[in-house]
mmCIF file with all atom_site columns, C-alpha atoms in Angstrom:
data_model
loop_
_atom_site.group_PDB
_atom_site.id
_atom_site.type_symbol
_atom_site.label_atom_id
_atom_site.label_alt_id
_atom_site.label_comp_id
_atom_site.label_asym_id
_atom_site.label_entity_id
_atom_site.label_seq_id
_atom_site.pdbx_PDB_ins_code
_atom_site.Cartn_x
_atom_site.Cartn_y
_atom_site.Cartn_z
_atom_site.occupancy
_atom_site.B_iso_or_equiv
_atom_site.pdbx_formal_charge
_atom_site.auth_seq_id
_atom_site.auth_comp_id
_atom_site.auth_asym_id
_atom_site.auth_atom_id
_atom_site.pdbx_PDB_model_num
ATOM 1   C CA . UNK A 1 1   ? 0.000   0.000  0.000   1.00 82.00 ? 8   UNK A CA 1
ATOM 2   C CA . UNK A 1 2   ? 0.915   3.665  -0.121  1.00 88.00 ? 9   UNK A CA 1
ATOM 3   C CA . UNK A 1 3   ? 3.401   4.806  2.481   1.00 92.00 ? 10  UNK A CA 1
ATOM 4   C CA . UNK A 1 4   ? 5.798   7.581  3.392   1.00 95.00 ? 11  UNK A CA 1
ATOM 5   C CA . UNK A 1 5   ? 9.232   7.284  4.958   1.00 95.00 ? 12  UNK A CA 1
ATOM 6   C CA . UNK A 1 6   ? 10.981  10.326 6.349   1.00 95.00 ? 13  UNK A CA 1
ATOM 7   C CA . UNK A 1 7   ? 14.245  10.731 8.175   1.00 89.00 ? 14  UNK A CA 1
ATOM 8   C CA . UNK A 1 8   ? 14.062  10.250 11.892  1.00 85.00 ? 15  UNK A CA 1
ATOM 9   C CA . UNK A 1 9   ? 14.917  13.078 14.182  1.00 86.00 ? 16  UNK A CA 1
ATOM 10  C CA . UNK A 1 10  ? 15.504  14.929 16.186  1.00 94.00 ? 17  UNK A CA 1
ATOM 11  C CA . UNK A 1 11  ? 17.490  17.285 13.998  1.00 96.00 ? 18  UNK A CA 1
ATOM 12  C CA . UNK A 1 12  ? 19.375  20.054 15.774  1.00 97.00 ? 19  UNK A CA 1
ATOM 13  C CA . UNK A 1 13  ? 20.848  22.921 13.772  1.00 97.00 ? 20  UNK A CA 1
ATOM 14  C CA . UNK A 1 14  ? 22.355  26.296 14.453  1.00 97.00 ? 21  UNK A CA 1
ATOM 15  C CA . UNK A 1 15  ? 20.592  29.382 13.156  1.00 97.00 ? 22  UNK A CA 1
ATOM 16  C CA . UNK A 1 16  ? 21.342  30.102 9.464   1.00 96.00 ? 23  UNK A CA 1
ATOM 17  C CA . UNK A 1 17  ? 22.338  26.492 8.770   1.00 97.00 ? 24  UNK A CA 1
ATOM 18  C CA . UNK A 1 18  ? 21.062  24.617 5.705   1.00 97.00 ? 25  UNK A CA 1
ATOM 19  C CA . UNK A 1 19  ? 18.226  22.177 6.301   1.00 97.00 ? 26  UNK A CA 1
ATOM 20  C CA . UNK A 1 20  ? 17.330  18.995 4.466   1.00 97.00 ? 27  UNK A CA 1
ATOM 21  C CA . UNK A 1 21  ? 14.687  16.569 5.700   1.00 97.00 ? 28  UNK A CA 1
ATOM 22  C CA . UNK A 1 22  ? 14.497  13.508 3.486   1.00 97.00 ? 29  UNK A CA 1
ATOM 23  C CA . UNK A 1 23  ? 11.175  12.009 2.443   1.00 97.00 ? 30  UNK A CA 1
ATOM 24  C CA . UNK A 1 24  ? 10.530  9.089  0.121   1.00 97.00 ? 31  UNK A CA 1
ATOM 25  C CA . UNK A 1 25  ? 7.233   7.505  -0.784  1.00 96.00 ? 32  UNK A CA 1
ATOM 26  C CA . UNK A 1 26  ? 5.702   4.335  -2.159  1.00 94.00 ? 33  UNK A CA 1
ATOM 27  C CA . UNK A 1 27  ? 2.512   4.803  -4.120  1.00 91.00 ? 34  UNK A CA 1
ATOM 28  C CA . UNK A 1 28  ? 0.463   3.564  -7.020  1.00 85.00 ? 35  UNK A CA 1
ATOM 29  C CA . UNK A 1 29  ? -0.225  6.299  -9.511  1.00 83.00 ? 36  UNK A CA 1
ATOM 30  C CA . UNK A 1 30  ? 0.920   9.848  -8.951  1.00 85.00 ? 37  UNK A CA 1
ATOM 31  C CA . UNK A 1 31  ? -0.478  11.215 -5.719  1.00 90.00 ? 38  UNK A CA 1
ATOM 32  C CA . UNK A 1 32  ? -0.080  14.764 -4.513  1.00 91.00 ? 39  UNK A CA 1
ATOM 33  C CA . UNK A 1 33  ? 2.708   15.274 -1.984  1.00 94.00 ? 40  UNK A CA 1
ATOM 34  C CA . UNK A 1 34  ? 2.667   17.566 1.032   1.00 95.00 ? 41  UNK A CA 1
ATOM 35  C CA . UNK A 1 35  ? 4.754   18.889 3.870   1.00 97.00 ? 42  UNK A CA 1
ATOM 36  C CA . UNK A 1 36  ? 2.858   19.799 7.038   1.00 96.00 ? 43  UNK A CA 1
ATOM 37  C CA . UNK A 1 37  ? 4.343   21.536 10.055  1.00 97.00 ? 44  UNK A CA 1
ATOM 38  C CA . UNK A 1 38  ? 3.337   21.440 13.709  1.00 94.00 ? 45  UNK A CA 1
ATOM 39  C CA . UNK A 1 39  ? 4.744   24.293 15.786  1.00 94.00 ? 46  UNK A CA 1
ATOM 40  C CA . UNK A 1 40  ? 4.938   23.802 19.568  1.00 89.00 ? 47  UNK A CA 1
ATOM 41  C CA . UNK A 1 41  ? 1.468   23.998 21.074  1.00 85.00 ? 48  UNK A CA 1
ATOM 42  C CA . UNK A 1 42  ? -0.219  24.508 17.713  1.00 87.00 ? 49  UNK A CA 1
ATOM 43  C CA . UNK A 1 43  ? -2.166  22.411 15.233  1.00 87.00 ? 50  UNK A CA 1
ATOM 44  C CA . UNK A 1 44  ? -0.974  20.915 11.978  1.00 93.00 ? 51  UNK A CA 1
ATOM 45  C CA . UNK A 1 45  ? -0.762  23.326 9.105   1.00 93.00 ? 52  UNK A CA 1
ATOM 46  C CA . UNK A 1 46  ? 0.122   22.941 5.469   1.00 94.00 ? 53  UNK A CA 1
ATOM 47  C CA . UNK A 1 47  ? 3.617   24.175 4.638   1.00 97.00 ? 54  UNK A CA 1
ATOM 48  C CA . UNK A 1 48  ? 3.761   23.365 0.930   1.00 97.00 ? 55  UNK A CA 1
ATOM 49  C CA . UNK A 1 49  ? 2.525   20.893 -1.645  1.00 94.00 ? 56  UNK A CA 1
ATOM 50  C CA . UNK A 1 50  ? 3.165   19.591 -5.158  1.00 94.00 ? 57  UNK A CA 1
ATOM 51  C CA . UNK A 1 51  ? 0.578   17.897 -7.315  1.00 90.00 ? 58  UNK A CA 1
ATOM 52  C CA . UNK A 1 52  ? 2.615   16.392 -10.161 1.00 90.00 ? 59  UNK A CA 1
ATOM 53  C CA . UNK A 1 53  ? 6.087   15.246 -11.084 1.00 92.00 ? 60  UNK A CA 1
ATOM 54  C CA . UNK A 1 54  ? 8.770   17.982 -11.228 1.00 94.00 ? 61  UNK A CA 1
ATOM 55  C CA . UNK A 1 55  ? 6.510   20.467 -9.442  1.00 95.00 ? 62  UNK A CA 1
ATOM 56  C CA . UNK A 1 56  ? 8.253   22.513 -6.794  1.00 97.00 ? 63  UNK A CA 1
ATOM 57  C CA . UNK A 1 57  ? 6.312   23.586 -3.740  1.00 96.00 ? 64  UNK A CA 1
ATOM 58  C CA . UNK A 1 58  ? 7.608   26.550 -1.786  1.00 97.00 ? 65  UNK A CA 1
ATOM 59  C CA . UNK A 1 59  ? 6.592   28.622 1.211   1.00 97.00 ? 66  UNK A CA 1
ATOM 60  C CA . UNK A 1 60  ? 8.352   30.643 3.939   1.00 95.00 ? 67  UNK A CA 1
ATOM 61  C CA . UNK A 1 61  ? 11.745  29.888 2.370   1.00 97.00 ? 68  UNK A CA 1
ATOM 62  C CA . UNK A 1 62  ? 11.113  26.129 2.350   1.00 98.00 ? 69  UNK A CA 1
ATOM 63  C CA . UNK A 1 63  ? 11.143  24.182 -0.903  1.00 98.00 ? 70  UNK A CA 1
ATOM 64  C CA . UNK A 1 64  ? 10.473  20.623 -2.010  1.00 98.00 ? 71  UNK A CA 1
ATOM 65  C CA . UNK A 1 65  ? 10.481  19.121 -5.502  1.00 97.00 ? 72  UNK A CA 1
ATOM 66  C CA . UNK A 1 66  ? 8.330   16.152 -6.533  1.00 96.00 ? 73  UNK A CA 1
ATOM 67  C CA . UNK A 1 67  ? 10.842  13.661 -7.973  1.00 96.00 ? 74  UNK A CA 1
ATOM 68  C CA . UNK A 1 68  ? 9.117   10.749 -9.650  1.00 93.00 ? 75  UNK A CA 1
ATOM 69  C CA . UNK A 1 69  ? 12.351  9.012  -10.674 1.00 94.00 ? 76  UNK A CA 1
ATOM 70  C CA . UNK A 1 70  ? 13.584  8.806  -7.076  1.00 95.00 ? 77  UNK A CA 1
ATOM 71  C CA . UNK A 1 71  ? 10.090  8.788  -5.455  1.00 95.00 ? 78  UNK A CA 1
ATOM 72  C CA . UNK A 1 72  ? 11.242  11.603 -3.192  1.00 97.00 ? 79  UNK A CA 1
ATOM 73  C CA . UNK A 1 73  ? 9.995   14.930 -1.853  1.00 98.00 ? 80  UNK A CA 1
ATOM 74  C CA . UNK A 1 74  ? 12.847  16.241 0.274   1.00 98.00 ? 81  UNK A CA 1
ATOM 75  C CA . UNK A 1 75  ? 12.295  19.439 2.255   1.00 98.00 ? 82  UNK A CA 1
ATOM 76  C CA . UNK A 1 76  ? 15.013  22.099 2.102   1.00 98.00 ? 83  UNK A CA 1
ATOM 77  C CA . UNK A 1 77  ? 15.656  25.542 3.492   1.00 98.00 ? 84  UNK A CA 1
ATOM 78  C CA . UNK A 1 78  ? 18.782  27.539 2.884   1.00 97.00 ? 85  UNK A CA 1
ATOM 79  C CA . UNK A 1 79  ? 18.963  29.352 6.224   1.00 96.00 ? 86  UNK A CA 1
ATOM 80  C CA . UNK A 1 80  ? 16.889  28.191 9.184   1.00 97.00 ? 87  UNK A CA 1
ATOM 81  C CA . UNK A 1 81  ? 15.713  30.411 12.008  1.00 97.00 ? 88  UNK A CA 1
ATOM 82  C CA . UNK A 1 82  ? 14.896  29.656 15.632  1.00 97.00 ? 89  UNK A CA 1
ATOM 83  C CA . UNK A 1 83  ? 11.231  30.160 14.729  1.00 96.00 ? 90  UNK A CA 1
ATOM 84  C CA . UNK A 1 84  ? 11.421  27.168 12.358  1.00 97.00 ? 91  UNK A CA 1
ATOM 85  C CA . UNK A 1 85  ? 11.697  24.829 15.338  1.00 97.00 ? 92  UNK A CA 1
ATOM 86  C CA . UNK A 1 86  ? 8.775   22.440 14.907  1.00 97.00 ? 93  UNK A CA 1
ATOM 87  C CA . UNK A 1 87  ? 7.830   18.924 13.851  1.00 95.00 ? 94  UNK A CA 1
ATOM 88  C CA . UNK A 1 88  ? 7.673   18.421 10.087  1.00 97.00 ? 95  UNK A CA 1
ATOM 89  C CA . UNK A 1 89  ? 5.511   15.753 8.455   1.00 96.00 ? 96  UNK A CA 1
ATOM 90  C CA . UNK A 1 90  ? 5.760   14.522 4.896   1.00 97.00 ? 97  UNK A CA 1
ATOM 91  C CA . UNK A 1 91  ? 2.484   13.193 3.491   1.00 95.00 ? 98  UNK A CA 1
ATOM 92  C CA . UNK A 1 92  ? 0.905   11.888 0.334   1.00 92.00 ? 99  UNK A CA 1
ATOM 93  C CA . UNK A 1 93  ? -2.674  12.015 -0.835  1.00 88.00 ? 100 UNK A CA 1
ATOM 94  C CA . UNK A 1 94  ? -4.572  8.758  -0.338  1.00 83.00 ? 101 UNK A CA 1
ATOM 95  C CA . UNK A 1 95  ? -7.338  7.247  -2.412  1.00 78.00 ? 102 UNK A CA 1
ATOM 96  C CA . UNK A 1 96  ? -10.077 8.752  -0.246  1.00 77.00 ? 103 UNK A CA 1
ATOM 97  C CA . UNK A 1 97  ? -8.601  12.211 -0.258  1.00 80.00 ? 104 UNK A CA 1
ATOM 98  C CA . UNK A 1 98  ? -7.049  11.423 3.096   1.00 87.00 ? 105 UNK A CA 1
ATOM 99  C CA . UNK A 1 99  ? -3.427  12.076 3.941   1.00 91.00 ? 106 UNK A CA 1
ATOM 100 C CA . UNK A 1 100 ? -0.881  9.345  4.606   1.00 92.00 ? 107 UNK A CA 1
ATOM 101 C CA . UNK A 1 101 ? 1.773   10.763 6.890   1.00 94.00 ? 108 UNK A CA 1
ATOM 102 C CA . UNK A 1 102 ? 5.361   9.940  7.691   1.00 94.00 ? 109 UNK A CA 1
ATOM 103 C CA . UNK A 1 103 ? 6.404   9.616  11.336  1.00 93.00 ? 110 UNK A CA 1
ATOM 104 C CA . UNK A 1 104 ? 7.481   13.251 11.588  1.00 94.00 ? 111 UNK A CA 1
ATOM 105 C CA . UNK A 1 105 ? 10.870  14.877 12.100  1.00 95.00 ? 112 UNK A CA 1
ATOM 106 C CA . UNK A 1 106 ? 11.457  17.195 15.022  1.00 95.00 ? 113 UNK A CA 1
ATOM 107 C CA . UNK A 1 107 ? 13.668  20.165 14.200  1.00 97.00 ? 114 UNK A CA 1
ATOM 108 C CA . UNK A 1 108 ? 15.324  22.287 16.869  1.00 97.00 ? 115 UNK A CA 1
ATOM 109 C CA . UNK A 1 109 ? 17.170  25.418 15.802  1.00 97.00 ? 116 UNK A CA 1
ATOM 110 C CA . UNK A 1 110 ? 19.595  26.946 18.312  1.00 96.00 ? 117 UNK A CA 1
ATOM 111 C CA . UNK A 1 111 ? 20.521  30.645 18.295  1.00 94.00 ? 118 UNK A CA 1
ATOM 112 C CA . UNK B 2 1   ? -12.925 33.268 9.194   1.00 56.00 ? 28  UNK B CA 1
ATOM 113 C CA . UNK B 2 2   ? -13.218 30.599 11.845  1.00 81.00 ? 29  UNK B CA 1
ATOM 114 C CA . UNK B 2 3   ? -11.064 27.533 11.500  1.00 91.00 ? 30  UNK B CA 1
ATOM 115 C CA . UNK B 2 4   ? -11.790 23.942 12.417  1.00 94.00 ? 31  UNK B CA 1
ATOM 116 C CA . UNK B 2 5   ? -12.748 23.637 16.062  1.00 95.00 ? 32  UNK B CA 1
ATOM 117 C CA . UNK B 2 6   ? -12.754 20.584 18.269  1.00 96.00 ? 33  UNK B CA 1
ATOM 118 C CA . UNK B 2 7   ? -14.123 19.903 21.708  1.00 96.00 ? 34  UNK B CA 1
ATOM 119 C CA . UNK B 2 8   ? -13.214 19.112 24.334  1.00 97.00 ? 35  UNK B CA 1
ATOM 120 C CA . UNK B 2 9   ? -9.566  20.093 24.058  1.00 95.00 ? 36  UNK B CA 1
ATOM 121 C CA . UNK B 2 10  ? -8.675  17.592 26.775  1.00 96.00 ? 37  UNK B CA 1
ATOM 122 C CA . UNK B 2 11  ? -10.538 14.554 28.029  1.00 97.00 ? 38  UNK B CA 1
ATOM 123 C CA . UNK B 2 12  ? -9.504  12.267 30.846  1.00 97.00 ? 39  UNK B CA 1
ATOM 124 C CA . UNK B 2 13  ? -11.629 9.191  31.312  1.00 97.00 ? 40  UNK B CA 1
ATOM 125 C CA . UNK B 2 14  ? -11.561 5.867  33.066  1.00 97.00 ? 41  UNK B CA 1
ATOM 126 C CA . UNK B 2 15  ? -11.048 2.631  31.236  1.00 97.00 ? 42  UNK B CA 1
ATOM 127 C CA . UNK B 2 16  ? -14.372 1.190  30.103  1.00 97.00 ? 43  UNK B CA 1
ATOM 128 C CA . UNK B 2 17  ? -16.197 4.509  29.804  1.00 97.00 ? 44  UNK B CA 1
ATOM 129 C CA . UNK B 2 18  ? -17.586 5.884  26.546  1.00 98.00 ? 45  UNK B CA 1
ATOM 130 C CA . UNK B 2 19  ? -16.361 9.211  25.140  1.00 98.00 ? 46  UNK B CA 1
ATOM 131 C CA . UNK B 2 20  ? -17.630 11.498 22.443  1.00 98.00 ? 47  UNK B CA 1
ATOM 132 C CA . UNK B 2 21  ? -15.379 13.886 20.540  1.00 98.00 ? 48  UNK B CA 1
ATOM 133 C CA . UNK B 2 22  ? -16.762 16.723 18.473  1.00 98.00 ? 49  UNK B CA 1
ATOM 134 C CA . UNK B 2 23  ? -15.520 18.476 15.356  1.00 97.00 ? 50  UNK B CA 1
ATOM 135 C CA . UNK B 2 24  ? -16.865 21.652 13.761  1.00 96.00 ? 51  UNK B CA 1
ATOM 136 C CA . UNK B 2 25  ? -15.416 21.994 10.260  1.00 95.00 ? 52  UNK B CA 1
ATOM 137 C CA . UNK B 2 26  ? -14.900 25.210 8.346   1.00 94.00 ? 53  UNK B CA 1
ATOM 138 C CA . UNK B 2 27  ? -18.231 26.422 7.011   1.00 92.00 ? 54  UNK B CA 1
ATOM 139 C CA . UNK B 2 28  ? -18.844 25.204 3.469   1.00 89.00 ? 55  UNK B CA 1
ATOM 140 C CA . UNK B 2 29  ? -16.272 22.413 3.581   1.00 91.00 ? 56  UNK B CA 1
ATOM 141 C CA . UNK B 2 30  ? -17.878 19.229 2.312   1.00 90.00 ? 57  UNK B CA 1
ATOM 142 C CA . UNK B 2 31  ? -15.129 16.790 3.273   1.00 91.00 ? 58  UNK B CA 1
ATOM 143 C CA . UNK B 2 32  ? -14.224 15.997 6.873   1.00 94.00 ? 59  UNK B CA 1
ATOM 144 C CA . UNK B 2 33  ? -11.449 13.713 8.137   1.00 94.00 ? 60  UNK B CA 1
ATOM 145 C CA . UNK B 2 34  ? -10.559 12.161 11.464  1.00 96.00 ? 61  UNK B CA 1
ATOM 146 C CA . UNK B 2 35  ? -6.976  11.219 12.337  1.00 96.00 ? 62  UNK B CA 1
ATOM 147 C CA . UNK B 2 36  ? -5.280  9.948  15.448  1.00 96.00 ? 63  UNK B CA 1
ATOM 148 C CA . UNK B 2 37  ? -1.822  11.026 16.598  1.00 93.00 ? 64  UNK B CA 1
ATOM 149 C CA . UNK B 2 38  ? -0.032  8.836  19.078  1.00 90.00 ? 65  UNK B CA 1
ATOM 150 C CA . UNK B 2 39  ? 3.590   8.317  20.051  1.00 81.00 ? 66  UNK B CA 1
ATOM 151 C CA . UNK B 2 40  ? 3.766   4.755  18.859  1.00 73.00 ? 67  UNK B CA 1
ATOM 152 C CA . UNK B 2 41  ? 1.743   5.017  15.651  1.00 76.00 ? 68  UNK B CA 1
ATOM 153 C CA . UNK B 2 42  ? 2.357   8.543  14.411  1.00 85.00 ? 69  UNK B CA 1
ATOM 154 C CA . UNK B 2 43  ? -0.528  10.090 12.480  1.00 91.00 ? 70  UNK B CA 1
ATOM 155 C CA . UNK B 2 44  ? -3.157  7.538  11.419  1.00 93.00 ? 71  UNK B CA 1
ATOM 156 C CA . UNK B 2 45  ? -6.147  8.170  9.193   1.00 93.00 ? 72  UNK B CA 1
ATOM 157 C CA . UNK B 2 46  ? -9.385  6.923  10.750  1.00 95.00 ? 73  UNK B CA 1
ATOM 158 C CA . UNK B 2 47  ? -12.337 7.906  8.581   1.00 95.00 ? 74  UNK B CA 1
ATOM 159 C CA . UNK B 2 48  ? -13.571 10.513 6.164   1.00 92.00 ? 75  UNK B CA 1
ATOM 160 C CA . UNK B 2 49  ? -16.958 11.979 5.325   1.00 92.00 ? 76  UNK B CA 1
ATOM 161 C CA . UNK B 2 50  ? -18.133 13.403 2.055   1.00 89.00 ? 77  UNK B CA 1
ATOM 162 C CA . UNK B 2 51  ? -21.234 15.247 3.111   1.00 88.00 ? 78  UNK B CA 1
ATOM 163 C CA . UNK B 2 52  ? -22.893 12.989 5.679   1.00 90.00 ? 79  UNK B CA 1
ATOM 164 C CA . UNK B 2 53  ? -21.617 9.744  4.152   1.00 90.00 ? 80  UNK B CA 1
ATOM 165 C CA . UNK B 2 54  ? -18.568 7.759  5.181   1.00 90.00 ? 81  UNK B CA 1
ATOM 166 C CA . UNK B 2 55  ? -17.802 5.497  2.192   1.00 83.00 ? 82  UNK B CA 1
ATOM 167 C CA . UNK B 2 56  ? -15.103 3.463  3.915   1.00 82.00 ? 83  UNK B CA 1
ATOM 168 C CA . UNK B 2 57  ? -14.876 2.778  7.637   1.00 85.00 ? 84  UNK B CA 1
ATOM 169 C CA . UNK B 2 58  ? -11.997 0.317  7.438   1.00 85.00 ? 85  UNK B CA 1
ATOM 170 C CA . UNK B 2 59  ? -9.547  2.787  8.989   1.00 89.00 ? 86  UNK B CA 1
ATOM 171 C CA . UNK B 2 60  ? -11.345 2.728  12.325  1.00 93.00 ? 87  UNK B CA 1
ATOM 172 C CA . UNK B 2 61  ? -9.170  0.730  14.783  1.00 91.00 ? 88  UNK B CA 1
ATOM 173 C CA . UNK B 2 62  ? -11.970 -1.462 16.136  1.00 92.00 ? 89  UNK B CA 1
ATOM 174 C CA . UNK B 2 63  ? -15.740 -1.790 16.338  1.00 93.00 ? 90  UNK B CA 1
ATOM 175 C CA . UNK B 2 64  ? -15.630 0.286  19.532  1.00 97.00 ? 91  UNK B CA 1
ATOM 176 C CA . UNK B 2 65  ? -15.062 3.314  17.294  1.00 97.00 ? 92  UNK B CA 1
ATOM 177 C CA . UNK B 2 66  ? -17.869 4.962  15.369  1.00 96.00 ? 93  UNK B CA 1
ATOM 178 C CA . UNK B 2 67  ? -18.395 8.320  13.746  1.00 96.00 ? 94  UNK B CA 1
ATOM 179 C CA . UNK B 2 68  ? -21.236 10.270 12.311  1.00 96.00 ? 95  UNK B CA 1
ATOM 180 C CA . UNK B 2 69  ? -21.805 13.575 10.624  1.00 95.00 ? 96  UNK B CA 1
ATOM 181 C CA . UNK B 2 70  ? -25.080 15.434 10.498  1.00 90.00 ? 97  UNK B CA 1
ATOM 182 C CA . UNK B 2 71  ? -26.263 18.252 8.290   1.00 88.00 ? 98  UNK B CA 1
ATOM 183 C CA . UNK B 2 72  ? -23.020 18.116 6.347   1.00 85.00 ? 99  UNK B CA 1
ATOM 184 C CA . UNK B 2 73  ? -21.368 19.962 9.210   1.00 92.00 ? 100 UNK B CA 1
ATOM 185 C CA . UNK B 2 74  ? -20.600 18.785 12.749  1.00 96.00 ? 101 UNK B CA 1
ATOM 186 C CA . UNK B 2 75  ? -19.093 15.358 13.245  1.00 97.00 ? 102 UNK B CA 1
ATOM 187 C CA . UNK B 2 76  ? -18.757 13.248 16.349  1.00 98.00 ? 103 UNK B CA 1
ATOM 188 C CA . UNK B 2 77  ? -16.313 10.427 16.948  1.00 98.00 ? 104 UNK B CA 1
ATOM 189 C CA . UNK B 2 78  ? -17.483 8.028  19.635  1.00 98.00 ? 105 UNK B CA 1
ATOM 190 C CA . UNK B 2 79  ? -15.267 5.533  21.408  1.00 98.00 ? 106 UNK B CA 1
ATOM 191 C CA . UNK B 2 80  ? -17.094 2.935  23.464  1.00 98.00 ? 107 UNK B CA 1
ATOM 192 C CA . UNK B 2 81  ? -15.584 1.017  26.368  1.00 97.00 ? 108 UNK B CA 1
ATOM 193 C CA . UNK B 2 82  ? -12.333 2.986  26.157  1.00 97.00 ? 109 UNK B CA 1
ATOM 194 C CA . UNK B 2 83  ? -9.017  1.206  26.587  1.00 97.00 ? 110 UNK B CA 1
ATOM 195 C CA . UNK B 2 84  ? -5.643  2.637  27.575  1.00 95.00 ? 111 UNK B CA 1
ATOM 196 C CA . UNK B 2 85  ? -4.348  2.153  24.035  1.00 94.00 ? 112 UNK B CA 1
ATOM 197 C CA . UNK B 2 86  ? -6.998  4.642  22.861  1.00 96.00 ? 113 UNK B CA 1
ATOM 198 C CA . UNK B 2 87  ? -5.032  7.427  24.558  1.00 96.00 ? 114 UNK B CA 1
ATOM 199 C CA . UNK B 2 88  ? -3.932  9.793  21.795  1.00 96.00 ? 115 UNK B CA 1
ATOM 200 C CA . UNK B 2 89  ? -4.630  13.169 20.231  1.00 96.00 ? 116 UNK B CA 1
ATOM 201 C CA . UNK B 2 90  ? -7.620  12.957 17.907  1.00 97.00 ? 117 UNK B CA 1
ATOM 202 C CA . UNK B 2 91  ? -7.409  15.403 15.030  1.00 96.00 ? 118 UNK B CA 1
ATOM 203 C CA . UNK B 2 92  ? -10.130 16.570 12.719  1.00 96.00 ? 119 UNK B CA 1
ATOM 204 C CA . UNK B 2 93  ? -9.565  18.218 9.346   1.00 95.00 ? 120 UNK B CA 1
ATOM 205 C CA . UNK B 2 94  ? -11.839 19.590 6.665   1.00 94.00 ? 121 UNK B CA 1
ATOM 206 C CA . UNK B 2 95  ? -11.484 20.511 3.023   1.00 91.00 ? 122 UNK B CA 1
ATOM 207 C CA . UNK B 2 96  ? -13.701 22.008 0.385   1.00 85.00 ? 123 UNK B CA 1
ATOM 208 C CA . UNK B 2 97  ? -13.761 18.892 -1.802  1.00 72.00 ? 124 UNK B CA 1
ATOM 209 C CA . UNK B 2 98  ? -12.768 15.289 -1.287  1.00 57.00 ? 125 UNK B CA 1
ATOM 210 C CA . UNK B 2 99  ? -10.002 15.160 -3.871  1.00 56.00 ? 126 UNK B CA 1
ATOM 211 C CA . UNK B 2 100 ? -6.655  14.937 -2.145  1.00 49.00 ? 127 UNK B CA 1
ATOM 212 C CA . UNK B 2 101 ? -4.986  16.109 -5.317  1.00 55.00 ? 128 UNK B CA 1
ATOM 213 C CA . UNK B 2 102 ? -6.172  19.683 -5.181  1.00 57.00 ? 129 UNK B CA 1
ATOM 214 C CA . UNK B 2 103 ? -7.622  20.414 -1.794  1.00 74.00 ? 130 UNK B CA 1
ATOM 215 C CA . UNK B 2 104 ? -5.841  21.610 1.274   1.00 84.00 ? 131 UNK B CA 1
ATOM 216 C CA . UNK B 2 105 ? -6.932  20.032 4.529   1.00 90.00 ? 132 UNK B CA 1
ATOM 217 C CA . UNK B 2 106 ? -7.255  22.398 7.464   1.00 92.00 ? 133 UNK B CA 1
ATOM 218 C CA . UNK B 2 107 ? -6.695  20.830 10.838  1.00 94.00 ? 134 UNK B CA 1
ATOM 219 C CA . UNK B 2 108 ? -8.276  21.552 14.174  1.00 94.00 ? 135 UNK B CA 1
ATOM 220 C CA . UNK B 2 109 ? -6.268  21.814 17.406  1.00 93.00 ? 136 UNK B CA 1
ATOM 221 C CA . UNK B 2 110 ? -7.155  18.265 18.424  1.00 95.00 ? 137 UNK B CA 1
ATOM 222 C CA . UNK B 2 111 ? -8.647  16.556 21.444  1.00 97.00 ? 138 UNK B CA 1
ATOM 223 C CA . UNK B 2 112 ? -6.135  14.977 23.803  1.00 96.00 ? 139 UNK B CA 1
ATOM 224 C CA . UNK B 2 113 ? -7.713  11.809 25.192  1.00 97.00 ? 140 UNK B CA 1
ATOM 225 C CA . UNK B 2 114 ? -6.204  10.120 28.234  1.00 97.00 ? 141 UNK B CA 1
ATOM 226 C CA . UNK B 2 115 ? -7.627  6.807  29.378  1.00 97.00 ? 142 UNK B CA 1
ATOM 227 C CA . UNK B 2 116 ? -6.635  5.906  32.926  1.00 95.00 ? 143 UNK B CA 1
#
């Protein structure tokens, strides 16, 4: 069945460091791919998405490109800030319109 | 406008009791989803509604779980005879349409359920 695998955390970075969180998927067809973020004490919110191969989603300095050939959707940011500290979830769209999530990666950014 | 709301925000119950969790989706959203977030299992999809219908209930963990939606709006998730393994954060999300390809799901703050 469809599934998502993302790198385990926690990830600890210094402010202004480069961030990559790896995400790979297994799916039939070509589902949409998403990154959701959960800030401390807050609910899940959509960070970015891509709906077809080679699409790049971007938001708040974060980017991810839908790579069909490597079945990947890695999240990147060139310069992280303390305010980016959160848990990041990679997800793909399921057959019922639901989301199939990875386990989440906790990011801590130190000043 | 108002986002997805859930109540209660926290619920502590004794093993064996029934609980009811409520979700108010964003007005006009036809699709509604329930998920469960727990330490051991991550984020699991439970059930979705298109209007008042739930086409597939196979994601519900056991027959102690049921859900309904009335008037195409409010949904309730009921857990009967709660067990300790039901302890988790129950999340509700809504979207304008049911197609995962185009539609963003907006999540509520969740209900944290603790079964003693």
